[in-house]
Backbone as a printed PyTorch tensor [residue, N CA C, xyz], in Angstrom:
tensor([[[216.6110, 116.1970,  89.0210],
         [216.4680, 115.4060,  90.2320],
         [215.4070, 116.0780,  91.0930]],

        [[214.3200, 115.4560,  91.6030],
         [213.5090, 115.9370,  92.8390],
         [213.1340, 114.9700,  93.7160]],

        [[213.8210, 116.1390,  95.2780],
         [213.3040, 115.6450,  96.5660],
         [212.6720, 116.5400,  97.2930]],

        [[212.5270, 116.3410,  98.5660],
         [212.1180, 117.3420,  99.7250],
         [213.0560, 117.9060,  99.8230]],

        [[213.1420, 119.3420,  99.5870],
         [213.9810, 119.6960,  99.7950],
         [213.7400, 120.7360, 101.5690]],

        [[214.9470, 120.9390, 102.3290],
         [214.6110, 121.9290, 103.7380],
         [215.3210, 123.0870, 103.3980]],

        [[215.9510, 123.5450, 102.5560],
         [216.9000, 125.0290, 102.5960],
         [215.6380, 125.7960, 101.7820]],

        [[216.3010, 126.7320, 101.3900],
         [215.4600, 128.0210, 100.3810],
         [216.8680, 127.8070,  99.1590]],

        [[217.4150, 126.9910,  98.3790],
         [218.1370, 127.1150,  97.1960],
         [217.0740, 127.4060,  95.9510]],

        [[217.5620, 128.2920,  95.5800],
         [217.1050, 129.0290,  94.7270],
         [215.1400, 129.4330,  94.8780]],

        [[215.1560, 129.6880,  96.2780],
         [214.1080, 130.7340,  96.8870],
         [212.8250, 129.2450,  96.7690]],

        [[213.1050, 128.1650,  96.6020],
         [211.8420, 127.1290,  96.7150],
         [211.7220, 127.2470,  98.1090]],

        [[210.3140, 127.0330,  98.6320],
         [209.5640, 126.8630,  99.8650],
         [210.3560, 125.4680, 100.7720]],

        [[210.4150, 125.2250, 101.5730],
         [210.7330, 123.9350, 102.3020],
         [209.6940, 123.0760, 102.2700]],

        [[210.3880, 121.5730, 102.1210],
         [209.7730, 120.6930, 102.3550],
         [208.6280, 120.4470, 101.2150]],

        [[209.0000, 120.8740, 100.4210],
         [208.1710, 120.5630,  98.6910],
         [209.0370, 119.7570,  97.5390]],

        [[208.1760, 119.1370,  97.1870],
         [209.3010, 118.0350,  96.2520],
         [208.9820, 119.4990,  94.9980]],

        [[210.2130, 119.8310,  94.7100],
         [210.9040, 120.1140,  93.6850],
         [212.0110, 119.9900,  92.4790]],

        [[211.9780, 120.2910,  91.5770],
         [213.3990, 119.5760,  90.7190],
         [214.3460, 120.2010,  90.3140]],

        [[215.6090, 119.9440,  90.5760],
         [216.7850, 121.3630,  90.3570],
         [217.6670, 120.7280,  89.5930]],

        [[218.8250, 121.4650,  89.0660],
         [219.6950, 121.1520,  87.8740],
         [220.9170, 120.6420,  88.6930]],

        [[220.7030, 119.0740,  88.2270],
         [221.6230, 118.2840,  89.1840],
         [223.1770, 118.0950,  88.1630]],

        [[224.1210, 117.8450,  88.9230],
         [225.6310, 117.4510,  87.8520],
         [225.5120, 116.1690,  88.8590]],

        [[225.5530, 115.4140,  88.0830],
         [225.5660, 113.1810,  88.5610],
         [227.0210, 113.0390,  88.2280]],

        [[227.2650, 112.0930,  89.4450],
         [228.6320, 111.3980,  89.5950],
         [228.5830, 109.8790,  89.7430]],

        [[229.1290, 109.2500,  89.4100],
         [228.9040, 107.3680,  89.9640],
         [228.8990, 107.7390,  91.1950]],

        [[227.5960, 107.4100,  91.9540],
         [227.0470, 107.0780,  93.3400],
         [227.0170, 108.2430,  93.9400]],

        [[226.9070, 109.5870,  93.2910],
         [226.3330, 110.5210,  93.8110],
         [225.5480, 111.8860,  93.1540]],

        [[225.2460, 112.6930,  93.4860],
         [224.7660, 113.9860,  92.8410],
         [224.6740, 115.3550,  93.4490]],

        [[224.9120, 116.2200,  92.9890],
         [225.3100, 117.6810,  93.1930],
         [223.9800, 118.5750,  92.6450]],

        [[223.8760, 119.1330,  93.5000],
         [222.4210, 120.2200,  93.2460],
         [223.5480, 121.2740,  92.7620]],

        [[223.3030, 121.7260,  91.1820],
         [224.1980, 122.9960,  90.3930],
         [223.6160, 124.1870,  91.3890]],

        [[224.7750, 125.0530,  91.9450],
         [224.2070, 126.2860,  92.4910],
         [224.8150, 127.7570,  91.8720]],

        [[223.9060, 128.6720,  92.1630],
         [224.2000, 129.7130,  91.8090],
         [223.8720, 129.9290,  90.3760]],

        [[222.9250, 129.4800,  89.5930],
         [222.8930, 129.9660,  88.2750],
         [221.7560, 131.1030,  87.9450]],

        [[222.2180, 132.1600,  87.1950],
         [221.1890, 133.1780,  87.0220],
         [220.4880, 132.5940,  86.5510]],

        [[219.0790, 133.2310,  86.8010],
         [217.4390, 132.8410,  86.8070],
         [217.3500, 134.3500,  86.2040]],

        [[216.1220, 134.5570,  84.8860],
         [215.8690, 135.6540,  84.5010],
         [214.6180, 136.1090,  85.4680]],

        [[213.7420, 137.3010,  85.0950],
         [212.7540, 137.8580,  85.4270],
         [211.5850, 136.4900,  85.3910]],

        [[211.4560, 136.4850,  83.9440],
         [210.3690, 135.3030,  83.6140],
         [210.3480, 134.3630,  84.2460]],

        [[211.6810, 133.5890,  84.3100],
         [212.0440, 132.2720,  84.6740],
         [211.7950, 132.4650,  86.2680]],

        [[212.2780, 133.5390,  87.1830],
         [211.8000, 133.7270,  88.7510],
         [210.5610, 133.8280,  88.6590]],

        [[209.5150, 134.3430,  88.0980],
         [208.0770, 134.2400,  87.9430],
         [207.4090, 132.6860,  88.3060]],

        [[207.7030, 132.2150,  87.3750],
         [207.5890, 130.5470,  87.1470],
         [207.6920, 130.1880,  88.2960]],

        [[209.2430, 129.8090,  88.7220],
         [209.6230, 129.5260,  89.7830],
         [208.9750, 129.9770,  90.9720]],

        [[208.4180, 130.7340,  91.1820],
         [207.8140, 131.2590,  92.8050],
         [206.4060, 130.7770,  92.3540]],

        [[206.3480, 130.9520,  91.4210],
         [204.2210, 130.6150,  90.8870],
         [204.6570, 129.1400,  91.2390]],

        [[205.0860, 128.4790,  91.0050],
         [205.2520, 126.5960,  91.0320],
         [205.0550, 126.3160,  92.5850]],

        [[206.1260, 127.3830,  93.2360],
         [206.9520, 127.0680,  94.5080],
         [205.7870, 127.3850,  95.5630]],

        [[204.9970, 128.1960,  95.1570],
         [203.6300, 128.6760,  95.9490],
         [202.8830, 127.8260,  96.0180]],

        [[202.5980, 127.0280,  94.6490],
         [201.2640, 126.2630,  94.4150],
         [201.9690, 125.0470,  94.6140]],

        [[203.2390, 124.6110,  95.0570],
         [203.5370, 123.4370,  96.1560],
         [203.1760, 123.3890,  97.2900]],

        [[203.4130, 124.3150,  97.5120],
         [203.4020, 124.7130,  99.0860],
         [201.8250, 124.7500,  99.1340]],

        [[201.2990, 125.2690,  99.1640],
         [199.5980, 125.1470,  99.1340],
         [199.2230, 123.8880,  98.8330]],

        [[199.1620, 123.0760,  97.6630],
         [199.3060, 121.4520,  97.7640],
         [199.8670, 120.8770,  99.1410]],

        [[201.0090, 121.2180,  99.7160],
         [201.4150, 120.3100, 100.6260],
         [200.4650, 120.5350, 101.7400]],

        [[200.6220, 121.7400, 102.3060],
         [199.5920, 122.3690, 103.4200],
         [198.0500, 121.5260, 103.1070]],

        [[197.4110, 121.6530, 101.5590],
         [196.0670, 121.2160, 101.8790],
         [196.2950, 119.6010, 102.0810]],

        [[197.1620, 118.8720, 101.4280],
         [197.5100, 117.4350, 101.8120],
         [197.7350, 117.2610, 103.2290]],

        [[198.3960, 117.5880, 103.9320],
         [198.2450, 117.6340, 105.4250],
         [197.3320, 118.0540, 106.1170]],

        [[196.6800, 119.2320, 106.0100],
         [195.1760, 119.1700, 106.5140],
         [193.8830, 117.8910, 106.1850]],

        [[194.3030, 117.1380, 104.5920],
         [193.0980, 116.1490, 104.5260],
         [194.0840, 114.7640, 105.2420]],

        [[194.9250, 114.7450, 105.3340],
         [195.5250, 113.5690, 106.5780],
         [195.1040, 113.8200, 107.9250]],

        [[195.5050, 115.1740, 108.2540],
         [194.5530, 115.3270, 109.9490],
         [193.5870, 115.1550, 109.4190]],

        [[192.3570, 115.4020, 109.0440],
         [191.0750, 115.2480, 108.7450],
         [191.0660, 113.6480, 108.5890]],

        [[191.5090, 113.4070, 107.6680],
         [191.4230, 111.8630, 107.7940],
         [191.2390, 110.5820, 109.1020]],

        [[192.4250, 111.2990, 109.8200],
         [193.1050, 110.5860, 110.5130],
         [192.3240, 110.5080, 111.8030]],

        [[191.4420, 111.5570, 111.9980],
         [190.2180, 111.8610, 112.7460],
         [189.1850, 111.8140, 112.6230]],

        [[188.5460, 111.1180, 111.0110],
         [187.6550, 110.8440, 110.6330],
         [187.7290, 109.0340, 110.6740]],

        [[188.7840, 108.5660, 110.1660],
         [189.2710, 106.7540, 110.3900],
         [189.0800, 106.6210, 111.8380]],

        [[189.6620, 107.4500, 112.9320],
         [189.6600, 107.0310, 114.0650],
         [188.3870, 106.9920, 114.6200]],

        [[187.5630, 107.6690, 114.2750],
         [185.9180, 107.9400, 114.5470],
         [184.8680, 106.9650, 114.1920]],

        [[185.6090, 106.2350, 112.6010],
         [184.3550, 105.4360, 112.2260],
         [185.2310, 103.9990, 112.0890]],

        [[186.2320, 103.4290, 112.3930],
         [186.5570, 102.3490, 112.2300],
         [185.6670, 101.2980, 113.3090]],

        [[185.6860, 101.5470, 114.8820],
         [184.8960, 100.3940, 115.2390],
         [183.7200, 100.7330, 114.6700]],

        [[183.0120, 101.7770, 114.0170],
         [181.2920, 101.2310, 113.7340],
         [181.8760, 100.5110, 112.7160]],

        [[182.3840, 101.0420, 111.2130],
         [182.8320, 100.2920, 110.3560],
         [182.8700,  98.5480, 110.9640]],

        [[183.8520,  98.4210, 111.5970],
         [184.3810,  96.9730, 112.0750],
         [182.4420,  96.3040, 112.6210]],

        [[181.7220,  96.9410, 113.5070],
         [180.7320,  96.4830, 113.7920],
         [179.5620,  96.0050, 112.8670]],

        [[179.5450,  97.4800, 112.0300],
         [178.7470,  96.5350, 110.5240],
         [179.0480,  95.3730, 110.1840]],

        [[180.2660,  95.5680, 109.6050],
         [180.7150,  94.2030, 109.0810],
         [180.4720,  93.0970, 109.6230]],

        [[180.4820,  93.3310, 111.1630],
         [180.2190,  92.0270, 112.1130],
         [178.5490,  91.5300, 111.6750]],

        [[177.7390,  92.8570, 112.1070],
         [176.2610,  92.8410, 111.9300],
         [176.1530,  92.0300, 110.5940]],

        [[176.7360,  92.6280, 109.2090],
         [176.5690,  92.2440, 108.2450],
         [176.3740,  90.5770, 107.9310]],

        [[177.9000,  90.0650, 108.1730],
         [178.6730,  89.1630, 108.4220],
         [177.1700,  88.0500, 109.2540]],

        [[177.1390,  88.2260, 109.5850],
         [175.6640,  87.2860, 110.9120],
         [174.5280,  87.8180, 110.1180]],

        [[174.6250,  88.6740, 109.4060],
         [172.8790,  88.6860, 108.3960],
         [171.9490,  89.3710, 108.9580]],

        [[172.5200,  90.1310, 109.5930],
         [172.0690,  91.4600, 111.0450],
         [171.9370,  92.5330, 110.3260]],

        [[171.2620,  93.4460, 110.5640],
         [171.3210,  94.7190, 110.4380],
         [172.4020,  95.8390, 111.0680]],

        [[172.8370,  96.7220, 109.6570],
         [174.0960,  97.5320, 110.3480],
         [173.5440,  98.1050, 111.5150]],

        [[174.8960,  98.4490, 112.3400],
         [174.5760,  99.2800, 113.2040],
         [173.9720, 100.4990, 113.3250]],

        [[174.8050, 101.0540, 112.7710],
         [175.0630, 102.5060, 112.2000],
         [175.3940, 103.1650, 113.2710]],

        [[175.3350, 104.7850, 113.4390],
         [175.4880, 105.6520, 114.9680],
         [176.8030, 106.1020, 114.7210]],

        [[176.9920, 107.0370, 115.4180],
         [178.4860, 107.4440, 115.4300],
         [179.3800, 106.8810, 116.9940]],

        [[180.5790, 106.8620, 116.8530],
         [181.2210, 105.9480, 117.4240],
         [182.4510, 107.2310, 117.7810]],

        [[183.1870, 106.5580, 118.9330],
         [184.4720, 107.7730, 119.2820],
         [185.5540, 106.6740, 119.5820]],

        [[186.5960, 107.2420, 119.2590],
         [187.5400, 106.5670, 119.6610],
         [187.8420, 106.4370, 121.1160]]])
């Protein structure tokens, strides 16, 4: 089973979709706890749990980035189209929200 998870069960980072050893019930499910993890197998596990966490962090930095880059160029965007649209020449220029 994997969700977001928010605790540290079995030392995963918060808020990283991860997948843990579930026991399923009709209409529900149980995250198995407490099972020894060897040397190797904790290796893995923190190498995965790192390079989630770094995925998530750079995914949220290109959403702010995004989200400040859409807000910046949507009315020129919208204005080309207008220009376009009438057989005009784009605008172009940079634009602020």
């Amino acid at each position: 089973m994997m969700w977001p998870y928010t605790g540290s069960l079995y030392g995963v980072p918060a808020g990283v979709f991860y997948s843990f050893p579930v026991i399923c019930k009709p209409g529900s499910y149980e995250v198995v706890k407490g099972l020894a993890i060897d040397d190797f197998s904790r290796g893995k596990m923190d190498a995965t749990g790192a390079e989630l966490a770094e995925e998530l962090a750079l995914a949220n930095q290109l959403l702010n980035t995004a989200s400040v880059a859409t807000c910046r160029t949507a009315p020129r965007m919208a204005a080309d189209k207008a220009a376009l649209v009438r057989g005009g020449p784009r605008l172009g220029g940079p634009s602020v929200c």
